[in-house]
Amino acid sequence: MLLATGAPAVAAPAPGPAPLTIAAAADLKYVLDSLLTIFNRQHPAAKVSVVYGSSGRFYEQISHGAPFDIFFSADGDYPLRLQRAGLTAGAPQPYALGRLVLWSKKLDPNAKGLNTLLDPRVQRIALANPAHAPYGRRAEEVLRHYQLYDRVKPKLVLGENIGQAAQYAATGAADVGLLAYSLALSPELRRAGRFYLIPAAAHQPLQQRYVLLKQAQGNATAAAFAAFVASPVARQAMKKYGFSL
């Protein structure tokens, strides 16, 4: 027989929203951080974490079961491949077109454009690793377009991703860097150096896409963030950091 204790029943606290984990290309570091500040004000209960890195590495990790909810790729092909493999919760969506710049802490690349790379003071040229970083592949295309690749190949210093390439250039570990326009527009790099915006015709388009992954099914925060990325506020922030759509 059950005896009444007289103690009032206490309801269990309602569970909060599921956390959201984002894998994002390193070129998004500054713009996505600013967008998350806005999103968190609009959704104070949301718990969002972001890991920045190379799109190719994230593709490999997600293909092998890495627990991400959304993948923002600098190469739009990776999300499409994940969709074909049945690893997504929806169709990949374009969110930006990226651009490349030649950035230097020591020199003014605007004076000679890509010919700055032939300056004898340039001994180390930073770029992302073309093997798995989309910006690295496009940087290599730029060098070949201007028939500079063979002449500067011994000077190339490869970063794991475009963020690390920017770090090499900003710290002086490299004399110049072929970097993402979005990173060159960050407060840190704008203060530290100068850049030359490389013509878009010098490389294949950097069509960037994001996709909700299988793990995000039923995650209301993931759905809300995907809708937020398409909002006018987010589009304006993307434009501020040099992205177009």
mmCIF file of C-alpha atoms in Angstrom:
data_model
loop_
_atom_site.group_PDB
_atom_site.id
_atom_site.type_symbol
_atom_site.label_atom_id
_atom_site.label_comp_id
_atom_site.label_asym_id
_atom_site.label_seq_id
_atom_site.Cartn_x
_atom_site.Cartn_y
_atom_site.Cartn_z
ATOM 1 C CA MET A 1 0.000 0.000 0.000
ATOM 2 C CA LEU A 2 1.306 3.418 -0.928
ATOM 3 C CA LEU A 3 1.300 6.043 1.800
ATOM 4 C CA ALA A 4 0.822 9.706 1.008
ATOM 5 C CA THR A 5 3.722 11.778 2.255
ATOM 6 C CA GLY A 6 2.055 15.143 2.002
ATOM 7 C CA ALA A 7 4.956 16.496 -0.062
ATOM 8 C CA PRO A 8 3.888 18.379 -3.171
ATOM 9 C CA ALA A 9 4.748 16.775 -6.481
ATOM 10 C CA VAL A 10 7.665 18.479 -8.250
ATOM 11 C CA ALA A 11 7.570 18.502 -12.026
ATOM 12 C CA ALA A 12 10.812 17.667 -13.814
ATOM 13 C CA PRO A 13 12.288 20.681 -15.590
ATOM 14 C CA ALA A 14 11.449 20.865 -19.254
ATOM 15 C CA PRO A 15 14.420 19.874 -21.413
ATOM 16 C CA GLY A 16 16.144 22.760 -23.158
ATOM 17 C CA PRO A 17 16.740 22.881 -26.902
ATOM 18 C CA ALA A 18 19.167 20.359 -28.339
ATOM 19 C CA PRO A 19 22.695 21.726 -28.762
ATOM 20 C CA LEU A 20 23.903 22.629 -32.232
ATOM 21 C CA THR A 21 27.390 21.753 -33.480
ATOM 22 C CA ILE A 22 28.601 23.397 -36.687
ATOM 23 C CA ALA A 23 31.549 22.451 -38.891
ATOM 24 C CA ALA A 24 32.547 25.577 -40.823
ATOM 25 C CA ALA A 25 35.161 26.450 -43.406
ATOM 26 C CA ALA A 26 37.873 28.649 -41.909
ATOM 27 C CA ASP A 27 37.053 31.585 -44.209
ATOM 28 C CA LEU A 28 33.843 32.036 -42.187
ATOM 29 C CA LYS A 29 35.584 32.613 -38.853
ATOM 30 C CA TYR A 30 34.767 36.310 -38.457
ATOM 31 C CA VAL A 31 31.416 36.529 -40.197
ATOM 32 C CA LEU A 32 30.013 33.412 -38.531
ATOM 33 C CA ASP A 33 31.187 34.544 -35.106
ATOM 34 C CA SER A 34 29.355 37.840 -35.641
ATOM 35 C CA LEU A 35 26.233 36.034 -36.854
ATOM 36 C CA LEU A 36 26.244 33.756 -33.825
ATOM 37 C CA THR A 37 26.307 36.780 -31.536
ATOM 38 C CA ILE A 38 23.092 38.008 -33.166
ATOM 39 C CA PHE A 39 21.518 34.540 -33.252
ATOM 40 C CA ASN A 40 22.244 33.940 -29.568
ATOM 41 C CA ARG A 41 20.536 37.218 -28.670
ATOM 42 C CA GLN A 42 17.466 36.067 -30.581
ATOM 43 C CA HIS A 43 17.632 32.528 -29.128
ATOM 44 C CA PRO A 44 19.142 32.903 -25.627
ATOM 45 C CA ALA A 45 18.486 29.271 -24.717
ATOM 46 C CA ALA A 46 20.348 27.940 -27.755
ATOM 47 C CA LYS A 47 23.696 26.222 -27.247
ATOM 48 C CA VAL A 48 25.773 26.538 -30.407
ATOM 49 C CA SER A 49 29.393 25.526 -30.892
ATOM 50 C CA VAL A 50 31.484 25.946 -34.040
ATOM 51 C CA VAL A 51 34.602 24.143 -35.206
ATOM 52 C CA TYR A 52 36.567 25.893 -37.980
ATOM 53 C CA GLY A 53 38.819 24.062 -40.386
ATOM 54 C CA SER A 54 39.348 22.855 -43.917
ATOM 55 C CA SER A 55 36.277 21.793 -45.892
ATOM 56 C CA GLY A 56 38.000 18.686 -47.239
ATOM 57 C CA ARG A 57 38.942 17.508 -43.761
ATOM 58 C CA PHE A 58 35.379 18.058 -42.529
ATOM 59 C CA TYR A 59 34.031 16.115 -45.498
ATOM 60 C CA GLU A 60 36.247 13.162 -44.573
ATOM 61 C CA GLN A 61 35.254 13.362 -40.903
ATOM 62 C CA ILE A 62 31.522 13.603 -41.623
ATOM 63 C CA SER A 63 31.782 10.709 -44.082
ATOM 64 C CA HIS A 64 33.171 8.641 -41.203
ATOM 65 C CA GLY A 65 30.468 9.632 -38.725
ATOM 66 C CA ALA A 66 31.725 12.836 -37.077
ATOM 67 C CA PRO A 67 28.861 14.268 -34.955
ATOM 68 C CA PHE A 68 28.123 17.590 -36.658
ATOM 69 C CA ASP A 69 24.677 19.071 -37.268
ATOM 70 C CA ILE A 70 25.438 21.616 -40.006
ATOM 71 C CA PHE A 71 28.335 21.747 -42.451
ATOM 72 C CA PHE A 72 29.313 25.087 -44.009
ATOM 73 C CA SER A 73 31.694 24.241 -46.834
ATOM 74 C CA ALA A 74 33.881 26.563 -48.903
ATOM 75 C CA ASP A 75 33.536 24.053 -51.748
ATOM 76 C CA GLY A 76 29.923 23.496 -52.673
ATOM 77 C CA ASP A 77 30.708 20.039 -54.029
ATOM 78 C CA TYR A 78 31.369 18.467 -50.617
ATOM 79 C CA PRO A 79 27.790 18.935 -49.319
ATOM 80 C CA LEU A 80 26.474 17.556 -52.619
ATOM 81 C CA ARG A 81 28.625 14.455 -52.191
ATOM 82 C CA LEU A 82 27.323 13.992 -48.652
ATOM 83 C CA GLN A 83 23.767 14.264 -49.955
ATOM 84 C CA ARG A 84 24.454 11.581 -52.568
ATOM 85 C CA ALA A 85 25.850 9.385 -49.795
ATOM 86 C CA GLY A 86 22.611 9.748 -47.825
ATOM 87 C CA LEU A 87 24.255 11.634 -44.952
ATOM 88 C CA THR A 88 22.193 14.836 -45.045
ATOM 89 C CA ALA A 89 18.820 15.890 -43.690
ATOM 90 C CA GLY A 90 18.024 18.059 -46.698
ATOM 91 C CA ALA A 91 19.375 19.541 -49.887
ATOM 92 C CA PRO A 92 22.577 21.631 -49.791
ATOM 93 C CA GLN A 93 21.951 25.375 -50.043
ATOM 94 C CA PRO A 94 24.267 27.996 -51.579
ATOM 95 C CA TYR A 95 25.146 30.732 -49.117
ATOM 96 C CA ALA A 96 28.065 32.649 -50.631
ATOM 97 C CA LEU A 97 30.597 33.174 -53.376
ATOM 98 C CA GLY A 98 34.103 33.581 -52.012
ATOM 99 C CA ARG A 99 36.968 35.699 -53.347
ATOM 100 C CA LEU A 100 40.743 35.564 -53.036
ATOM 101 C CA VAL A 101 43.213 38.312 -52.214
ATOM 102 C CA LEU A 102 46.964 38.707 -52.132
ATOM 103 C CA TRP A 103 47.725 40.011 -48.633
ATOM 104 C CA SER A 104 50.979 41.275 -47.143
ATOM 105 C CA LYS A 105 52.108 42.740 -43.868
ATOM 106 C CA LYS A 106 55.292 44.165 -45.411
ATOM 107 C CA LEU A 107 54.493 45.102 -49.017
ATOM 108 C CA ASP A 108 51.691 46.866 -50.879
ATOM 109 C CA PRO A 109 50.324 44.260 -53.320
ATOM 110 C CA ASN A 110 48.222 46.903 -55.078
ATOM 111 C CA ALA A 111 51.332 48.353 -56.701
ATOM 112 C CA LYS A 112 52.109 45.272 -58.817
ATOM 113 C CA GLY A 113 49.212 42.892 -58.253
ATOM 114 C CA LEU A 114 50.231 39.252 -58.602
ATOM 115 C CA ASN A 115 53.661 40.311 -59.863
ATOM 116 C CA THR A 116 54.346 41.176 -56.224
ATOM 117 C CA LEU A 117 55.139 37.484 -55.889
ATOM 118 C CA LEU A 118 58.245 38.020 -58.050
ATOM 119 C CA ASP A 119 59.627 40.706 -55.744
ATOM 120 C CA PRO A 120 62.975 39.458 -54.367
ATOM 121 C CA ARG A 121 61.783 40.372 -50.867
ATOM 122 C CA VAL A 122 59.129 37.681 -51.148
ATOM 123 C CA GLN A 123 60.697 34.434 -49.988
ATOM 124 C CA ARG A 124 57.665 32.677 -48.501
ATOM 125 C CA ILE A 125 54.121 32.619 -49.900
ATOM 126 C CA ALA A 126 51.333 31.264 -47.700
ATOM 127 C CA LEU A 127 48.279 29.484 -49.049
ATOM 128 C CA ALA A 128 45.939 26.777 -47.858
ATOM 129 C CA ASN A 129 46.834 23.213 -48.767
ATOM 130 C CA PRO A 130 45.265 22.528 -52.191
ATOM 131 C CA ALA A 131 44.927 18.844 -51.322
ATOM 132 C CA HIS A 132 41.898 19.476 -49.103
ATOM 133 C CA ALA A 133 41.289 23.243 -48.838
ATOM 134 C CA PRO A 134 39.131 24.872 -51.545
ATOM 135 C CA TYR A 135 40.876 28.238 -51.204
ATOM 136 C CA GLY A 136 44.187 26.472 -51.716
ATOM 137 C CA ARG A 137 42.958 24.910 -54.952
ATOM 138 C CA ARG A 138 41.727 28.260 -56.206
ATOM 139 C CA ALA A 139 45.017 29.915 -55.188
ATOM 140 C CA GLU A 140 46.894 27.352 -57.254
ATOM 141 C CA GLU A 141 44.565 28.083 -60.179
ATOM 142 C CA VAL A 142 45.396 31.791 -59.837
ATOM 143 C CA LEU A 143 49.126 31.098 -59.944
ATOM 144 C CA ARG A 144 48.716 28.940 -63.043
ATOM 145 C CA HIS A 145 46.411 31.495 -64.675
ATOM 146 C CA TYR A 146 49.132 34.143 -64.408
ATOM 147 C CA GLN A 147 51.855 31.618 -65.348
ATOM 148 C CA LEU A 148 53.523 32.104 -61.982
ATOM 149 C CA TYR A 149 53.165 28.670 -60.431
ATOM 150 C CA ASP A 150 56.447 27.125 -61.585
ATOM 151 C CA ARG A 151 58.350 30.301 -60.738
ATOM 152 C CA VAL A 152 57.118 30.551 -57.162
ATOM 153 C CA LYS A 153 56.497 26.894 -56.270
ATOM 154 C CA PRO A 154 59.668 26.596 -54.119
ATOM 155 C CA LYS A 155 58.428 29.520 -51.992
ATOM 156 C CA LEU A 156 54.995 28.097 -51.189
ATOM 157 C CA VAL A 157 54.175 27.503 -47.516
ATOM 158 C CA LEU A 158 51.028 25.419 -47.041
ATOM 159 C CA GLY A 159 48.611 25.923 -44.179
ATOM 160 C CA GLU A 160 46.249 23.199 -43.016
ATOM 161 C CA ASN A 161 43.382 25.549 -43.924
ATOM 162 C CA ILE A 162 42.907 29.145 -45.043
ATOM 163 C CA GLY A 163 42.885 30.329 -41.428
ATOM 164 C CA GLN A 164 46.327 28.884 -40.797
ATOM 165 C CA ALA A 165 47.613 30.387 -44.063
ATOM 166 C CA ALA A 166 46.366 33.778 -42.846
ATOM 167 C CA GLN A 167 48.147 33.223 -39.542
ATOM 168 C CA TYR A 168 51.422 32.544 -41.371
ATOM 169 C CA ALA A 169 51.098 35.803 -43.292
ATOM 170 C CA ALA A 170 49.963 37.865 -40.295
ATOM 171 C CA THR A 171 52.792 36.677 -38.033
ATOM 172 C CA GLY A 172 55.498 37.151 -40.653
ATOM 173 C CA ALA A 173 56.126 33.425 -41.080
ATOM 174 C CA ALA A 174 55.298 34.172 -44.730
ATOM 175 C CA ASP A 175 55.953 37.414 -46.610
ATOM 176 C CA VAL A 176 52.627 37.324 -48.458
ATOM 177 C CA GLY A 177 49.533 35.162 -48.467
ATOM 178 C CA LEU A 178 46.877 34.124 -50.955
ATOM 179 C CA LEU A 179 43.976 34.455 -48.555
ATOM 180 C CA ALA A 180 40.200 34.602 -48.384
ATOM 181 C CA TYR A 181 38.778 38.081 -48.960
ATOM 182 C CA SER A 182 36.589 37.565 -45.884
ATOM 183 C CA LEU A 183 39.661 37.155 -43.674
ATOM 184 C CA ALA A 184 41.421 40.154 -45.215
ATOM 185 C CA LEU A 185 38.388 42.259 -44.235
ATOM 186 C CA SER A 186 38.600 41.197 -40.589
ATOM 187 C CA PRO A 187 39.632 43.970 -38.174
ATOM 188 C CA GLU A 188 42.892 42.205 -37.331
ATOM 189 C CA LEU A 189 44.158 41.790 -40.886
ATOM 190 C CA ARG A 190 42.883 45.172 -42.056
ATOM 191 C CA ARG A 191 44.984 46.824 -39.376
ATOM 192 C CA ALA A 192 48.022 44.640 -39.936
ATOM 193 C CA GLY A 193 48.503 44.793 -43.706
ATOM 194 C CA ARG A 194 47.244 45.542 -47.204
ATOM 195 C CA PHE A 195 45.692 43.414 -49.892
ATOM 196 C CA TYR A 196 45.005 43.186 -53.611
ATOM 197 C CA LEU A 197 41.640 41.724 -54.645
ATOM 198 C CA ILE A 198 42.328 39.046 -57.256
ATOM 199 C CA PRO A 199 40.013 39.139 -60.303
ATOM 200 C CA ALA A 200 37.329 36.474 -60.034
ATOM 201 C CA ALA A 201 38.033 35.431 -63.634
ATOM 202 C CA ALA A 202 41.469 34.137 -62.584
ATOM 203 C CA HIS A 203 39.998 31.022 -60.946
ATOM 204 C CA GLN A 204 36.936 28.806 -60.880
ATOM 205 C CA PRO A 205 34.096 30.203 -58.739
ATOM 206 C CA LEU A 206 34.247 29.564 -54.998
ATOM 207 C CA GLN A 207 30.598 28.535 -54.738
ATOM 208 C CA GLN A 208 29.990 27.786 -51.061
ATOM 209 C CA ARG A 209 27.132 25.669 -49.684
ATOM 210 C CA TYR A 210 25.852 24.516 -46.334
ATOM 211 C CA VAL A 211 23.788 21.467 -45.496
ATOM 212 C CA LEU A 212 21.946 20.076 -42.497
ATOM 213 C CA LEU A 213 23.314 16.636 -41.681
ATOM 214 C CA LYS A 214 21.433 13.525 -40.588
ATOM 215 C CA GLN A 215 22.178 14.250 -36.929
ATOM 216 C CA ALA A 216 20.237 17.534 -37.226
ATOM 217 C CA GLN A 217 16.909 15.840 -37.936
ATOM 218 C CA GLY A 218 14.413 17.120 -35.392
ATOM 219 C CA ASN A 219 16.872 19.691 -34.008
ATOM 220 C CA ALA A 220 14.864 22.917 -33.750
ATOM 221 C CA THR A 221 17.994 25.016 -33.177
ATOM 222 C CA ALA A 222 19.540 23.708 -36.394
ATOM 223 C CA ALA A 223 16.381 24.553 -38.336
ATOM 224 C CA ALA A 224 16.254 28.024 -36.764
ATOM 225 C CA PHE A 225 19.897 28.715 -37.601
ATOM 226 C CA ALA A 226 19.436 27.584 -41.202
ATOM 227 C CA ALA A 227 16.507 30.009 -41.530
ATOM 228 C CA PHE A 228 18.582 32.754 -39.906
ATOM 229 C CA VAL A 229 21.401 32.316 -42.442
ATOM 230 C CA ALA A 230 18.938 33.206 -45.214
ATOM 231 C CA SER A 231 17.680 36.333 -43.412
ATOM 232 C CA PRO A 232 18.461 39.910 -44.546
ATOM 233 C CA VAL A 233 20.544 40.457 -41.397
ATOM 234 C CA ALA A 234 22.769 37.493 -42.233
ATOM 235 C CA ARG A 235 23.015 38.456 -45.898
ATOM 236 C CA GLN A 236 24.166 41.949 -44.921
ATOM 237 C CA ALA A 237 26.846 40.507 -42.640
ATOM 238 C CA MET A 238 28.053 38.237 -45.445
ATOM 239 C CA LYS A 239 28.289 41.229 -47.757
ATOM 240 C CA LYS A 240 30.288 43.167 -45.148
ATOM 241 C CA TYR A 241 32.901 40.412 -45.200
ATOM 242 C CA GLY A 242 33.191 40.328 -48.975
ATOM 243 C CA PHE A 243 30.815 37.499 -49.819
ATOM 244 C CA SER A 244 28.269 37.680 -52.604
ATOM 245 C CA LEU A 245 25.551 35.215 -53.572
#
